mmCIF file of C-alpha atoms in Angstrom:
data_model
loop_
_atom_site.group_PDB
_atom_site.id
_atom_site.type_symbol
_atom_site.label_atom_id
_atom_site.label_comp_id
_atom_site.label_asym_id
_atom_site.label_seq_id
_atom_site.Cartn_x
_atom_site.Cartn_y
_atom_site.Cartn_z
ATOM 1 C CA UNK A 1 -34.792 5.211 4.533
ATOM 2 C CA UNK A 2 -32.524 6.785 2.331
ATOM 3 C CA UNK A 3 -29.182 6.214 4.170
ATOM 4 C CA UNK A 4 -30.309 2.326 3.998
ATOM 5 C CA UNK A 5 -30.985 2.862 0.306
ATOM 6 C CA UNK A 6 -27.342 4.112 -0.477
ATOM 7 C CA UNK A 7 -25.594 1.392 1.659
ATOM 8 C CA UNK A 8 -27.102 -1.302 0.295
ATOM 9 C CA UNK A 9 -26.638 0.078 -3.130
ATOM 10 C CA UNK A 10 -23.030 0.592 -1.779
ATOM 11 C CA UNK A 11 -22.952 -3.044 -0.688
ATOM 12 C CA UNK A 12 -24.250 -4.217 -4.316
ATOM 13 C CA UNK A 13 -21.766 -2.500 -6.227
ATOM 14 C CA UNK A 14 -18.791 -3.709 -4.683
ATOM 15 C CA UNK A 15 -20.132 -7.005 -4.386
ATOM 16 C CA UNK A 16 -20.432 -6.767 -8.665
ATOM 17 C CA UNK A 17 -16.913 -5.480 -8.496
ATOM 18 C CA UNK A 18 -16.035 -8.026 -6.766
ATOM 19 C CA UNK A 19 -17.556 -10.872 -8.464
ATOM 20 C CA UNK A 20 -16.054 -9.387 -12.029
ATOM 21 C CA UNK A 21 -12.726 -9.536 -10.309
ATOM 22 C CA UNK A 22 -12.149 -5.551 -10.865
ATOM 23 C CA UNK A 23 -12.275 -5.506 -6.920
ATOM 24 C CA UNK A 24 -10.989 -8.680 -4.203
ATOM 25 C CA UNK A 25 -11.535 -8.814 -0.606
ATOM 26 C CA UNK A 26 -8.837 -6.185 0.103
ATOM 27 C CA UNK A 27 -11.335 -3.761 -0.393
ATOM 28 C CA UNK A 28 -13.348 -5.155 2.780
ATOM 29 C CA UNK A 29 -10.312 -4.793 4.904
ATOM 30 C CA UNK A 30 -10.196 -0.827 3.240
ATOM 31 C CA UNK A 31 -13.733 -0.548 4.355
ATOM 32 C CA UNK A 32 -13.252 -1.921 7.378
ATOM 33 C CA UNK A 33 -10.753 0.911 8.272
ATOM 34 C CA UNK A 34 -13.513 3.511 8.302
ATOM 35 C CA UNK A 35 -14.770 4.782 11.886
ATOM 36 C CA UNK A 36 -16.104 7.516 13.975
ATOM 37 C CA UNK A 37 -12.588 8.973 13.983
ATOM 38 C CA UNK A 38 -11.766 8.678 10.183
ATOM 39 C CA UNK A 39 -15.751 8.609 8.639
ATOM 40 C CA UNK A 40 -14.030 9.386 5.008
ATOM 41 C CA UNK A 41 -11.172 7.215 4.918
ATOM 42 C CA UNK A 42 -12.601 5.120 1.994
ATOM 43 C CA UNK A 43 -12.856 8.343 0.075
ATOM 44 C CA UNK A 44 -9.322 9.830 1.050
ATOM 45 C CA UNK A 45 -7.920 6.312 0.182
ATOM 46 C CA UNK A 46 -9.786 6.419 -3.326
ATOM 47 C CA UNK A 47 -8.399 10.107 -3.951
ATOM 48 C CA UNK A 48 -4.703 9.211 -2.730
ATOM 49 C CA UNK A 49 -4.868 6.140 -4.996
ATOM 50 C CA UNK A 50 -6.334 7.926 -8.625
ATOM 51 C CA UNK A 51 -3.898 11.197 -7.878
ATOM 52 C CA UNK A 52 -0.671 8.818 -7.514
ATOM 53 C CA UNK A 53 -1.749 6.762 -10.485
ATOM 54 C CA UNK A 54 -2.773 9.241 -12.997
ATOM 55 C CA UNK A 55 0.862 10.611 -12.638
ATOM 56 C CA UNK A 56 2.404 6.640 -12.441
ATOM 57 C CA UNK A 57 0.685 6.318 -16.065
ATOM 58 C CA UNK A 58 1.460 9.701 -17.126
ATOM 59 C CA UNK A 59 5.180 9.080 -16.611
ATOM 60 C CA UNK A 60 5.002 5.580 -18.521
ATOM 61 C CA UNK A 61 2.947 6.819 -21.333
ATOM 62 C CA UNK A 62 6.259 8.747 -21.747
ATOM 63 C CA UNK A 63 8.591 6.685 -21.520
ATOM 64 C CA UNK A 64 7.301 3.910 -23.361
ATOM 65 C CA UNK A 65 6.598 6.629 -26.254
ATOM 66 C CA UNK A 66 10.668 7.198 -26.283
ATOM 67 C CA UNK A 67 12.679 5.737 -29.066
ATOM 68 C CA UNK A 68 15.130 3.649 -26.775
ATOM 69 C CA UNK A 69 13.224 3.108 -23.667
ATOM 70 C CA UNK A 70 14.238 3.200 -20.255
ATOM 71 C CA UNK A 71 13.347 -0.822 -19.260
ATOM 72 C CA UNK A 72 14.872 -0.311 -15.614
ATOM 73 C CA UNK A 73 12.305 2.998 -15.037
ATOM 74 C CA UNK A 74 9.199 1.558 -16.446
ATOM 75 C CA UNK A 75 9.990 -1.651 -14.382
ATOM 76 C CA UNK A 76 10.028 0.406 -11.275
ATOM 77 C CA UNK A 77 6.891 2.347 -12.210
ATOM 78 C CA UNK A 78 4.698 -0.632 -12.962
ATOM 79 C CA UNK A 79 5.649 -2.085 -10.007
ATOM 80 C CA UNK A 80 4.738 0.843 -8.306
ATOM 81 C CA UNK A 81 1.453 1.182 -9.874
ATOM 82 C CA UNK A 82 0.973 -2.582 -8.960
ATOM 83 C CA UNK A 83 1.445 -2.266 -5.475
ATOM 84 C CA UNK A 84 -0.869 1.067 -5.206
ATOM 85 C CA UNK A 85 -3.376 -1.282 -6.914
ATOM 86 C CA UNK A 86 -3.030 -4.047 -4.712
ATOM 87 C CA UNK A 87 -3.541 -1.671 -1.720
ATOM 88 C CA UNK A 88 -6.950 -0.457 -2.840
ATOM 89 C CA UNK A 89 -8.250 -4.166 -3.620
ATOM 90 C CA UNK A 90 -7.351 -3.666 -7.569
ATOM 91 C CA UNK A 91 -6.527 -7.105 -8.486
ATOM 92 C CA UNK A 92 -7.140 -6.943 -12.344
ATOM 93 C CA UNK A 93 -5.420 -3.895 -12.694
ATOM 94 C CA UNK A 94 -2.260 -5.232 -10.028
ATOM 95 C CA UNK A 95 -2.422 -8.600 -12.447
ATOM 96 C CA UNK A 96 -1.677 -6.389 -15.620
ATOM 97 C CA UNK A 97 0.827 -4.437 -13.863
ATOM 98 C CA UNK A 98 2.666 -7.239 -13.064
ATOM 99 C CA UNK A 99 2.226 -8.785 -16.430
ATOM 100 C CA UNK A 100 3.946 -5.274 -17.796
ATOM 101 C CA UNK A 101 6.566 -5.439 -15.128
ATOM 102 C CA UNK A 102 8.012 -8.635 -16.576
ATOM 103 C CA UNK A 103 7.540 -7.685 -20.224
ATOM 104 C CA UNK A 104 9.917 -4.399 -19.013
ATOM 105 C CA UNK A 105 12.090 -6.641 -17.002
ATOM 106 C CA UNK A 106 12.722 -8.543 -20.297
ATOM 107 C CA UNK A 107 12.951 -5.521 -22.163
ATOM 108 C CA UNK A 108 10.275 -6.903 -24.587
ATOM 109 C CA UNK A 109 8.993 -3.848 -26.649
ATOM 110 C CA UNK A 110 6.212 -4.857 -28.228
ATOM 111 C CA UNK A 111 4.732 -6.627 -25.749
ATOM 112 C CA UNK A 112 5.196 -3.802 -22.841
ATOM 113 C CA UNK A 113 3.005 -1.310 -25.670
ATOM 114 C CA UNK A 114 0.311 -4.605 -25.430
ATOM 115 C CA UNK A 115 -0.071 -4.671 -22.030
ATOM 116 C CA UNK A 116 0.420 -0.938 -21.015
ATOM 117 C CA UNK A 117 -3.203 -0.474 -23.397
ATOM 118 C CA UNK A 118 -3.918 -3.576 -21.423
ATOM 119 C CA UNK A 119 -2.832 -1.046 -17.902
ATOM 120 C CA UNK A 120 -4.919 1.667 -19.331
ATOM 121 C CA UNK A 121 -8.085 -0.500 -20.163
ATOM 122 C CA UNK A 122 -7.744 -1.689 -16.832
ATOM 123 C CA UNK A 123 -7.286 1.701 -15.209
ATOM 124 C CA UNK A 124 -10.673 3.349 -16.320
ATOM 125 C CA UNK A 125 -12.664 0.374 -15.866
ATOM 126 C CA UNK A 126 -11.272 0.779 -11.978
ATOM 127 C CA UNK A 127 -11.220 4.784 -12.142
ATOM 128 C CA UNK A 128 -14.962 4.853 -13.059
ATOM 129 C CA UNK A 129 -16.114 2.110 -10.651
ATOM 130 C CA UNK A 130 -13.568 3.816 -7.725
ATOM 131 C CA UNK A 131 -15.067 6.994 -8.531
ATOM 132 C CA UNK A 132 -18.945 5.475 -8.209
ATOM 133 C CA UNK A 133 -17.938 4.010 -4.755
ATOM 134 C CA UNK A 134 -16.584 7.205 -3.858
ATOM 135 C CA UNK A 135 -20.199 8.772 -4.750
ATOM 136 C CA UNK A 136 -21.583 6.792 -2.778
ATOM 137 C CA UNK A 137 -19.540 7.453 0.200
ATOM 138 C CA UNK A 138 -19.908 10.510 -0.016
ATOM 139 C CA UNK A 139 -23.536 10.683 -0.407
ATOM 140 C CA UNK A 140 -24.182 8.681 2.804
ATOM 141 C CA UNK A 141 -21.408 11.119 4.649
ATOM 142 C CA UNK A 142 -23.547 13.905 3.709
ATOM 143 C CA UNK A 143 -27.093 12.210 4.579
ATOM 144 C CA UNK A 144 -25.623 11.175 8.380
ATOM 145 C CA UNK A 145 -24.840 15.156 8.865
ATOM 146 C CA UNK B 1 -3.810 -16.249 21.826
ATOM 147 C CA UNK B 2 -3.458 -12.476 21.187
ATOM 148 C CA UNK B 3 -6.879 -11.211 20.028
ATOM 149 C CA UNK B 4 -8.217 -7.931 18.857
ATOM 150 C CA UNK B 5 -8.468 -6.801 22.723
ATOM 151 C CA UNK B 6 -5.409 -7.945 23.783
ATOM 152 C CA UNK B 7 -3.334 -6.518 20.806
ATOM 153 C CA UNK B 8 -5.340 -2.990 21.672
ATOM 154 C CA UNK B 9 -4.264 -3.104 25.317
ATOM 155 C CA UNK B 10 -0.361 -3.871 24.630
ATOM 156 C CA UNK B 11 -0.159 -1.773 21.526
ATOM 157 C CA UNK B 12 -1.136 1.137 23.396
ATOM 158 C CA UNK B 13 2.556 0.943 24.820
ATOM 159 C CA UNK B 14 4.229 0.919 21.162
ATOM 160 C CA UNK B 15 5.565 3.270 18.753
ATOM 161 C CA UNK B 16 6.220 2.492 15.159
ATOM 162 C CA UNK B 17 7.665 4.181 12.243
ATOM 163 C CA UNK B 18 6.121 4.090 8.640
ATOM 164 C CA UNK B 19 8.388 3.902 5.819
ATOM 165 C CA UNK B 20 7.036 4.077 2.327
ATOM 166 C CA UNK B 21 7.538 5.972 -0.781
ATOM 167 C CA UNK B 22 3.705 5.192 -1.765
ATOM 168 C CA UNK B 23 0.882 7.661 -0.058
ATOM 169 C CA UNK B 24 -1.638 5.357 -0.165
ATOM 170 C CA UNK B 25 0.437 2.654 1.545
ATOM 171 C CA UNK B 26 1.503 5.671 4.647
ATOM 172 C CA UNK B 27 -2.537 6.111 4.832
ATOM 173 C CA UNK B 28 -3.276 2.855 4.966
ATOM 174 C CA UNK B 29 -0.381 1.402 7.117
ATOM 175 C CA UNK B 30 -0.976 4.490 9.655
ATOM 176 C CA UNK B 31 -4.893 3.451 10.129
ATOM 177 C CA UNK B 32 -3.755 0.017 10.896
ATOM 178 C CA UNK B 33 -1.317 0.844 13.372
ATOM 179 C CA UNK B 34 -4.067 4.189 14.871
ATOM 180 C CA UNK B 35 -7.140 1.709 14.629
ATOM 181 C CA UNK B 36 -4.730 -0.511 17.445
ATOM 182 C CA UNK B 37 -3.681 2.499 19.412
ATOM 183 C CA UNK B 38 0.074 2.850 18.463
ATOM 184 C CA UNK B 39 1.821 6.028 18.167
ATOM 185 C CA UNK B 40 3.421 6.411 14.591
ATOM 186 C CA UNK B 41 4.709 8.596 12.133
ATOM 187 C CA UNK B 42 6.004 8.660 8.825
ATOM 188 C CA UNK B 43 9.351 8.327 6.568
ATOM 189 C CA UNK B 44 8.788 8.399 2.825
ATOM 190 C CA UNK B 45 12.113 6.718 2.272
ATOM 191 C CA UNK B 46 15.155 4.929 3.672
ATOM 192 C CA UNK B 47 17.342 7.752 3.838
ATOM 193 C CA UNK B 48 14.707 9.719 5.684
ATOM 194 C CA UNK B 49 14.092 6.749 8.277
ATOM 195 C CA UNK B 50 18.265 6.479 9.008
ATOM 196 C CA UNK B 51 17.951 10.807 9.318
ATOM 197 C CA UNK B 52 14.967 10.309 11.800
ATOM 198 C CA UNK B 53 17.182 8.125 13.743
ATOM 199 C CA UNK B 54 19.899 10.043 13.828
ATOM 200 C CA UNK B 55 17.873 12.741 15.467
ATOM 201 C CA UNK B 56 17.430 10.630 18.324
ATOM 202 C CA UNK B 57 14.094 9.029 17.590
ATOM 203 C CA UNK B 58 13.864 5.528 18.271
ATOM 204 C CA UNK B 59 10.315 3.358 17.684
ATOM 205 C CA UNK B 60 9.209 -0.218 19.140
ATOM 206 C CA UNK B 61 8.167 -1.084 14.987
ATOM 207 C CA UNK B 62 9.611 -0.028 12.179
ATOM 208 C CA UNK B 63 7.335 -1.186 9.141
ATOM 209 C CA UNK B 64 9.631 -0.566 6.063
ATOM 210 C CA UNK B 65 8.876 -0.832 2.410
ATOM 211 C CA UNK B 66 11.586 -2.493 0.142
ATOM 212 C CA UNK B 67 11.389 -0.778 -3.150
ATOM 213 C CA UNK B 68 12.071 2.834 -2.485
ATOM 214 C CA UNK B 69 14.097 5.943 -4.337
ATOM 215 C CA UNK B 70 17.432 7.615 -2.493
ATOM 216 C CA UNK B 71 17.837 5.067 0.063
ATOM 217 C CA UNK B 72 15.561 1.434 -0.476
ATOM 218 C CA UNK B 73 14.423 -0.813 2.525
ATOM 219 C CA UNK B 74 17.129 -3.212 2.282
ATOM 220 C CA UNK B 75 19.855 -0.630 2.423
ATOM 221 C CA UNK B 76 17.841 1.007 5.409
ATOM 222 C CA UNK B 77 17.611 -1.782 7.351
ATOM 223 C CA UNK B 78 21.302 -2.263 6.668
ATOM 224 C CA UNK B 79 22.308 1.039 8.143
ATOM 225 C CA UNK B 80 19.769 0.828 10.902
ATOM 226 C CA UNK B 81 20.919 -2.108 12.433
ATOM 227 C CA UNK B 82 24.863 -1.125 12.179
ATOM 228 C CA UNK B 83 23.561 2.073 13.962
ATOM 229 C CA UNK B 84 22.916 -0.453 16.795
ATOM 230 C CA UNK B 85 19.209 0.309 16.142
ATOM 231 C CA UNK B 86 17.091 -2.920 17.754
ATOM 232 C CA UNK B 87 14.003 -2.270 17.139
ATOM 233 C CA UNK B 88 11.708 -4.599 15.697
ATOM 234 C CA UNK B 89 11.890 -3.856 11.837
ATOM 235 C CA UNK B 90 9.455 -5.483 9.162
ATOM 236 C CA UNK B 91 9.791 -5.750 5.988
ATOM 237 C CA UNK B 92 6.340 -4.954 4.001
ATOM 238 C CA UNK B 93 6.861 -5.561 0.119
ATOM 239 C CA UNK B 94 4.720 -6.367 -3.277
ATOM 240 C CA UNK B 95 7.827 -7.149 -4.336
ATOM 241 C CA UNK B 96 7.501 -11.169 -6.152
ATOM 242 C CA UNK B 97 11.508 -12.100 -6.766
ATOM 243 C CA UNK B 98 12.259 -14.695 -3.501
ATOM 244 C CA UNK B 99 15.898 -13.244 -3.613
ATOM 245 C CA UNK B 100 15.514 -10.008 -3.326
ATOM 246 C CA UNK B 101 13.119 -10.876 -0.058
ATOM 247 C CA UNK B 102 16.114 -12.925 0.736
ATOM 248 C CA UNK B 103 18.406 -10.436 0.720
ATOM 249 C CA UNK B 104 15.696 -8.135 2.671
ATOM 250 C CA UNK B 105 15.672 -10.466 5.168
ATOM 251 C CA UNK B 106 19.093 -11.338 5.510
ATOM 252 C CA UNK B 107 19.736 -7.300 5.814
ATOM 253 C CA UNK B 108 18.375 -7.755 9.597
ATOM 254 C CA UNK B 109 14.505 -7.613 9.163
ATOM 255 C CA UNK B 110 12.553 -9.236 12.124
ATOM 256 C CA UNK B 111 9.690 -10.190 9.731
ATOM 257 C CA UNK B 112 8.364 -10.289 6.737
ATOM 258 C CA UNK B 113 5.027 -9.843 5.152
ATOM 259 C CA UNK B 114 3.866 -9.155 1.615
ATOM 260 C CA UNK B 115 1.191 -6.579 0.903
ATOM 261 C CA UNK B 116 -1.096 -5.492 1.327
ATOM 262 C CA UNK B 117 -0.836 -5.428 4.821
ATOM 263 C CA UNK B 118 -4.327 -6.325 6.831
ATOM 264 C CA UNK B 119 -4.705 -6.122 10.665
ATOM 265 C CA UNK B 120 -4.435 -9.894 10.595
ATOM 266 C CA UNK B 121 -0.702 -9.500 9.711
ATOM 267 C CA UNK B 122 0.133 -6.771 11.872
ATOM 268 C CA UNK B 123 -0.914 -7.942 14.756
ATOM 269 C CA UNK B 124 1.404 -11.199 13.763
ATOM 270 C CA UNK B 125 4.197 -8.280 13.302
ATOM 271 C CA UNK B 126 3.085 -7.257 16.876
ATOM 272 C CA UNK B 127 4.024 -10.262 18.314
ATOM 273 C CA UNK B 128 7.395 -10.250 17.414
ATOM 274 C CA UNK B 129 8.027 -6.881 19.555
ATOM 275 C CA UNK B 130 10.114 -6.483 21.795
ATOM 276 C CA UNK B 131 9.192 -3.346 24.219
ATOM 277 C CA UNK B 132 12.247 -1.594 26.095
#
């Protein structure tokens, strides 16, 4: 059947996103959220999560572009970014926010430009894969109406 | 033991309020709490948690966020509890330096957890409320 089709290719891919650590279980738990009464939760989350980031890394691709930079703002943004990572089972791209979080904390330059192309490396690897999961949501959504 | 059933039944009798700056942690934190039955709503800061207060609200849980803009969770908690405001408050943070938890804690939290939050954890939070 079709709708057994798209869950298990569901299943596969975030068992592959899981096992190249661009997922971790957090994602289950996400999943796990999803019922009768909220049947596009996943979804939502996904959308909530790539709105709220493309404007986190928006605002540091500014900042760190300014002459003197503002070390106490892009702290607070990375972390941010981090924890909105963490929440939809992210864990390379939390790991590399918190790796830029200390390099701002330290007001280290150099090595906050490093690991901000490190943040954005990160962030489309996760956008595209978040964005094929969301696909497939959607796709079995439309194939139970 | 409080299991899945149990924690469905007594939740059923609590309120909480969600305060976080971050929409996906409000969705998330707000599916936890609705997938267990509890009442909640939201404050997207600590300023707007102390105003909802002041209204004459008052909620069983208070799951509050540390890192915040206008008013953060440690400052909220502050002013909560030297409202006189008992609830059950628990701190929910990302946040890695042990002395800012510390001083999160030491502001008058009930708990602590770090996120992400998972049902597994809140219904440890639940266990620490106290229903008036």
């Amino acid at each position: 059947m079709a709708g057994k089709d798209l869950n298990q290719k569901l299943n596969e891919l975030i068992s592959s996103l899981q096992d190249q650590g661009i997922l971790d279980d957090y994602f289950d738990e996400l999943k796990g959220l999803q019922d009768e009464q909220s049947p596009q939760f996943v979804t939502n989350t996904i959308t909530i999560y790539l709105g709220g980031a493309d404007d986190t890394i928006a605002e540091l691709t500014k900042n760190l572009s300014e002459p003197a930079v503002n070390y106490p703002r892009v702290t607070y943004l990375a972390d941010k970014l981090k924890g909105s990572s963490m929440s939809i089972g992210g864990a390379r791209m939390a790991d590399v926010c918190a790796e830029l979080c200390e390099a701002s904390e330290a007001n280290k330059r150099e090595a906050c430009l490093a690991l901000f192309g490190g943040v954005n490396r990160e962030y489309s690897i996760l956008q595209e894969s978040l964005n094929k999961i969301a696909q497939l949501e959607q796709a079995i959504h439309d194939n139970k109406d | 033991m409080l299991n899945s059933t149990n924690a469905n039944e007594a939740a059923a009798k609590i309120t909480a309020l969600v305060v976080d700056d971050s929409r996906i942690n409000q969705s998330i934190h707000r599916k936890l709490l609705e997938n267990l039955g509890i009442e909640n709503q939201v404050a997207g800061n600590g300023k707007e948690a102390v105003d909802v207060h002041c209204s004459g609200k008052q909620f069983d849980l208070i799951l509050m966020d540390m890192d915040m803009p206008i008013m953060n969770g440690i400052e909220a908690t502050r002013t909560l509890r030297a409202m006189g405001i008992r609830s059950t408050i628990a701190g929910v943070s990302s946040h890695a330096h042990n002395e800012n938890i510390q001083e999160f804690v030491n502001a008058g939290l009930d708990d602590y957890q770090e996120k992400p939050l998972t049902i597994s954890k809140l219904i440890s939070i639940l266990q620490k409320v106290n229903i008036n």
